[in-house]
Amino acid sequence: MNGATRSRPGISLVIPVYNERDNLAQLHSELARVMRSIGDAYEILFVDDGSTDGSDRVLRDLRAADGHLRVVTLARNAGQSAAMDAGFKSAAGEIVVTLDADLQNDPADIPRLLEALSGWDAVVGVRRERRDNLVRRVSSRVANYVRNRLSDETIADTGCSLKAFRRASLSRIVLYDGMHRFLPTLLKMEGCRVREVPVGHRPRLHGESKYGIGNRLLPSFMDLLAVRWMKRRKLRYEVKDDI
Ligand code: UDP
Ligand code: MG
């Protein structure tokens, strides 16, 4: 936190950024508008995951103009899970909302997500109408099906980054590279209550997706096997007596 002017925010928006220069100003203005309308204390926490396209300069300028904004900068690109972990650890809010920096998630969905969090530990978005190309839509559908089958899970759209969490719940899990795709399952394994709500989706207009079939399919399948193993081998016992 920087300075006495800022009280402890209730809501931290955590946004991983890797080469998203041309999306950041619009994202910031949409987020500021939505968060002002909610009225709770908030911070917008951008995690710059080693961007090389000048995103750092844009973030610095935005931060100079808005006291709600914080920027955590990673020394070098470490991946989306690492960026999110750094954001979770730095977040001051009791509630953490995650979204992508590429404007594909709609900030206007945030109030509904927060409402849905009441009485739950996490709320995860389900993109009703994906605004991605056919290859991505089909591969995501197959991936969700396989993921749910192999890990005995029911989450419809784990790839949707728009999610809201109680920070206390996030503190209970340890992230590994790639695990941002399994947050709902990891939380459920810790006994957290997770629900799903439909959210919007928008096309990516600037910058490029960081994933394609090549760098997502095999790694996320290996991660799935790890999660399946963890779920199966989770310690389950009851202490009957301890005298
Ligand atoms: N991202 C990141 N580090 C990476 C890859 C991606 O911080 O190594 C960020 C990226 O800038 C975006 C989010 O993670 O905010 C999701 O990435 P992307 O939009 O490329 O994924 P897609 O929506 O295509 O699945
Ligand atoms: Mg995206």
JSON list of C-alpha atoms in Angstrom, two decimals, residues 59-151:
[
{"chain": "A", "resi": 59, "resn": "LEU", "atom": "CA", "xyz": [0.59, 1.21, -16.29]},
{"chain": "A", "resi": 60, "resn": "ARG", "atom": "CA", "xyz": [2.94, 3.77, -14.75]},
{"chain": "A", "resi": 61, "resn": "ASP", "atom": "CA", "xyz": [0.98, 6.63, -16.35]},
{"chain": "A", "resi": 62, "resn": "LEU", "atom": "CA", "xyz": [-2.36, 5.21, -15.28]},
{"chain": "A", "resi": 63, "resn": "ARG", "atom": "CA", "xyz": [-1.08, 4.75, -11.75]},
{"chain": "A", "resi": 64, "resn": "ALA", "atom": "CA", "xyz": [0.09, 8.35, -11.59]},
{"chain": "A", "resi": 65, "resn": "ALA", "atom": "CA", "xyz": [-3.47, 9.45, -12.33]},
{"chain": "A", "resi": 66, "resn": "ASP", "atom": "CA", "xyz": [-5.43, 7.05, -10.13]},
{"chain": "A", "resi": 67, "resn": "GLY", "atom": "CA", "xyz": [-4.72, 6.35, -6.47]},
{"chain": "A", "resi": 68, "resn": "HIS", "atom": "CA", "xyz": [-6.77, 3.15, -6.63]},
{"chain": "A", "resi": 69, "resn": "LEU", "atom": "CA", "xyz": [-4.27, 1.58, -8.95]},
{"chain": "A", "resi": 70, "resn": "ARG", "atom": "CA", "xyz": [-1.28, -0.53, -7.94]},
{"chain": "A", "resi": 71, "resn": "VAL", "atom": "CA", "xyz": [1.23, -2.28, -10.15]},
{"chain": "A", "resi": 72, "resn": "VAL", "atom": "CA", "xyz": [3.21, -5.35, -9.15]},
{"chain": "A", "resi": 73, "resn": "THR", "atom": "CA", "xyz": [5.99, -5.94, -11.67]},
{"chain": "A", "resi": 74, "resn": "LEU", "atom": "CA", "xyz": [7.61, -9.35, -12.09]},
{"chain": "A", "resi": 75, "resn": "ALA", "atom": "CA", "xyz": [11.30, -9.38, -13.00]},
{"chain": "A", "resi": 76, "resn": "ARG", "atom": "CA", "xyz": [10.61, -11.54, -16.04]},
{"chain": "A", "resi": 77, "resn": "ASN", "atom": "CA", "xyz": [7.75, -13.39, -17.66]},
{"chain": "A", "resi": 78, "resn": "ALA", "atom": "CA", "xyz": [6.77, -16.17, -15.26]},
{"chain": "A", "resi": 79, "resn": "GLY", "atom": "CA", "xyz": [3.36, -17.26, -16.59]},
{"chain": "A", "resi": 80, "resn": "GLN", "atom": "CA", "xyz": [-0.24, -16.51, -15.77]},
{"chain": "A", "resi": 81, "resn": "SER", "atom": "CA", "xyz": [-0.39, -18.65, -12.60]},
{"chain": "A", "resi": 82, "resn": "ALA", "atom": "CA", "xyz": [2.72, -16.93, -11.19]},
{"chain": "A", "resi": 83, "resn": "ALA", "atom": "CA", "xyz": [1.34, -13.49, -12.03]},
{"chain": "A", "resi": 84, "resn": "MET", "atom": "CA", "xyz": [-1.95, -14.33, -10.32]},
{"chain": "A", "resi": 85, "resn": "ASP", "atom": "CA", "xyz": [-0.14, -15.73, -7.29]},
{"chain": "A", "resi": 86, "resn": "ALA", "atom": "CA", "xyz": [1.89, -12.53, -6.96]},
{"chain": "A", "resi": 87, "resn": "GLY", "atom": "CA", "xyz": [-1.38, -10.58, -7.17]},
{"chain": "A", "resi": 88, "resn": "PHE", "atom": "CA", "xyz": [-3.11, -12.73, -4.57]},
{"chain": "A", "resi": 89, "resn": "LYS", "atom": "CA", "xyz": [-0.20, -12.30, -2.17]},
{"chain": "A", "resi": 90, "resn": "SER", "atom": "CA", "xyz": [-0.13, -8.55, -2.62]},
{"chain": "A", "resi": 91, "resn": "ALA", "atom": "CA", "xyz": [-3.91, -8.02, -2.62]},
{"chain": "A", "resi": 92, "resn": "ALA", "atom": "CA", "xyz": [-5.18, -6.09, 0.37]},
{"chain": "A", "resi": 93, "resn": "GLY", "atom": "CA", "xyz": [-8.89, -6.72, -0.13]},
{"chain": "A", "resi": 94, "resn": "GLU", "atom": "CA", "xyz": [-10.94, -9.34, 1.64]},
{"chain": "A", "resi": 95, "resn": "ILE", "atom": "CA", "xyz": [-12.49, -10.10, -1.72]},
{"chain": "A", "resi": 96, "resn": "VAL", "atom": "CA", "xyz": [-10.38, -10.75, -4.81]},
{"chain": "A", "resi": 97, "resn": "VAL", "atom": "CA", "xyz": [-11.80, -10.50, -8.33]},
{"chain": "A", "resi": 98, "resn": "THR", "atom": "CA", "xyz": [-9.68, -11.79, -11.20]},
{"chain": "A", "resi": 99, "resn": "LEU", "atom": "CA", "xyz": [-10.02, -10.94, -14.86]},
{"chain": "A", "resi": 100, "resn": "ASP", "atom": "CA", "xyz": [-7.90, -10.85, -17.99]},
{"chain": "A", "resi": 101, "resn": "ALA", "atom": "CA", "xyz": [-6.27, -7.64, -19.19]},
{"chain": "A", "resi": 102, "resn": "ASP", "atom": "CA", "xyz": [-7.37, -8.09, -22.80]},
{"chain": "A", "resi": 103, "resn": "LEU", "atom": "CA", "xyz": [-10.94, -6.68, -22.44]},
{"chain": "A", "resi": 104, "resn": "GLN", "atom": "CA", "xyz": [-12.46, -10.10, -23.22]},
{"chain": "A", "resi": 105, "resn": "ASN", "atom": "CA", "xyz": [-14.07, -10.20, -19.76]},
{"chain": "A", "resi": 106, "resn": "ASP", "atom": "CA", "xyz": [-16.69, -7.50, -19.26]},
{"chain": "A", "resi": 107, "resn": "PRO", "atom": "CA", "xyz": [-16.17, -5.37, -16.14]},
{"chain": "A", "resi": 108, "resn": "ALA", "atom": "CA", "xyz": [-19.94, -4.77, -16.12]},
{"chain": "A", "resi": 109, "resn": "ASP", "atom": "CA", "xyz": [-20.32, -8.36, -14.83]},
{"chain": "A", "resi": 110, "resn": "ILE", "atom": "CA", "xyz": [-18.39, -7.62, -11.63]},
{"chain": "A", "resi": 111, "resn": "PRO", "atom": "CA", "xyz": [-21.34, -6.35, -9.52]},
{"chain": "A", "resi": 112, "resn": "ARG", "atom": "CA", "xyz": [-23.31, -9.54, -10.27]},
{"chain": "A", "resi": 113, "resn": "LEU", "atom": "CA", "xyz": [-20.33, -11.68, -9.39]},
{"chain": "A", "resi": 114, "resn": "LEU", "atom": "CA", "xyz": [-19.94, -9.90, -6.06]},
{"chain": "A", "resi": 115, "resn": "GLU", "atom": "CA", "xyz": [-23.62, -10.29, -5.26]},
{"chain": "A", "resi": 116, "resn": "ALA", "atom": "CA", "xyz": [-23.40, -14.00, -6.02]},
{"chain": "A", "resi": 117, "resn": "LEU", "atom": "CA", "xyz": [-20.46, -14.35, -3.62]},
{"chain": "A", "resi": 118, "resn": "SER", "atom": "CA", "xyz": [-22.68, -13.76, -0.62]},
{"chain": "A", "resi": 119, "resn": "GLY", "atom": "CA", "xyz": [-22.66, -17.00, 1.37]},
{"chain": "A", "resi": 120, "resn": "TRP", "atom": "CA", "xyz": [-20.04, -18.63, -0.92]},
{"chain": "A", "resi": 121, "resn": "ASP", "atom": "CA", "xyz": [-16.24, -18.82, -1.01]},
{"chain": "A", "resi": 122, "resn": "ALA", "atom": "CA", "xyz": [-15.82, -18.36, -4.74]},
{"chain": "A", "resi": 123, "resn": "VAL", "atom": "CA", "xyz": [-17.87, -17.50, -7.81]},
{"chain": "A", "resi": 124, "resn": "VAL", "atom": "CA", "xyz": [-16.58, -18.51, -11.24]},
{"chain": "A", "resi": 125, "resn": "GLY", "atom": "CA", "xyz": [-17.84, -17.15, -14.53]},
{"chain": "A", "resi": 126, "resn": "VAL", "atom": "CA", "xyz": [-19.24, -19.22, -17.36]},
{"chain": "A", "resi": 127, "resn": "ARG", "atom": "CA", "xyz": [-18.90, -17.52, -20.74]},
{"chain": "A", "resi": 128, "resn": "ARG", "atom": "CA", "xyz": [-22.29, -18.03, -22.34]},
{"chain": "A", "resi": 129, "resn": "GLU", "atom": "CA", "xyz": [-21.36, -16.75, -25.77]},
{"chain": "A", "resi": 130, "resn": "ARG", "atom": "CA", "xyz": [-17.70, -17.17, -26.47]},
{"chain": "A", "resi": 131, "resn": "ARG", "atom": "CA", "xyz": [-16.31, -14.50, -28.77]},
{"chain": "A", "resi": 132, "resn": "ASP", "atom": "CA", "xyz": [-13.34, -16.56, -29.91]},
{"chain": "A", "resi": 133, "resn": "ASN", "atom": "CA", "xyz": [-12.73, -18.37, -33.17]},
{"chain": "A", "resi": 134, "resn": "LEU", "atom": "CA", "xyz": [-14.13, -21.83, -33.86]},
{"chain": "A", "resi": 135, "resn": "VAL", "atom": "CA", "xyz": [-10.88, -23.69, -33.12]},
{"chain": "A", "resi": 136, "resn": "ARG", "atom": "CA", "xyz": [-10.65, -22.09, -29.67]},
{"chain": "A", "resi": 137, "resn": "ARG", "atom": "CA", "xyz": [-14.34, -22.64, -28.90]},
{"chain": "A", "resi": 138, "resn": "VAL", "atom": "CA", "xyz": [-14.20, -26.31, -29.85]},
{"chain": "A", "resi": 139, "resn": "SER", "atom": "CA", "xyz": [-10.87, -27.00, -28.12]},
{"chain": "A", "resi": 140, "resn": "SER", "atom": "CA", "xyz": [-12.09, -25.30, -24.96]},
{"chain": "A", "resi": 141, "resn": "ARG", "atom": "CA", "xyz": [-15.28, -27.38, -24.99]},
{"chain": "A", "resi": 142, "resn": "VAL", "atom": "CA", "xyz": [-13.32, -30.60, -25.41]},
{"chain": "A", "resi": 143, "resn": "ALA", "atom": "CA", "xyz": [-10.81, -29.54, -22.73]},
{"chain": "A", "resi": 144, "resn": "ASN", "atom": "CA", "xyz": [-13.58, -28.79, -20.23]},
{"chain": "A", "resi": 145, "resn": "TYR", "atom": "CA", "xyz": [-15.23, -32.12, -20.94]},
{"chain": "A", "resi": 146, "resn": "VAL", "atom": "CA", "xyz": [-12.00, -34.09, -20.52]},
{"chain": "A", "resi": 147, "resn": "ARG", "atom": "CA", "xyz": [-11.03, -32.08, -17.45]},
{"chain": "A", "resi": 148, "resn": "ASN", "atom": "CA", "xyz": [-14.36, -32.68, -15.77]},
{"chain": "A", "resi": 149, "resn": "ARG", "atom": "CA", "xyz": [-14.35, -36.38, -16.63]},
{"chain": "A", "resi": 150, "resn": "LEU", "atom": "CA", "xyz": [-10.81, -37.06, -15.47]},
{"chain": "A", "resi": 151, "resn": "SER", "atom": "CA", "xyz": [-10.92, -34.97, -12.33]}
]
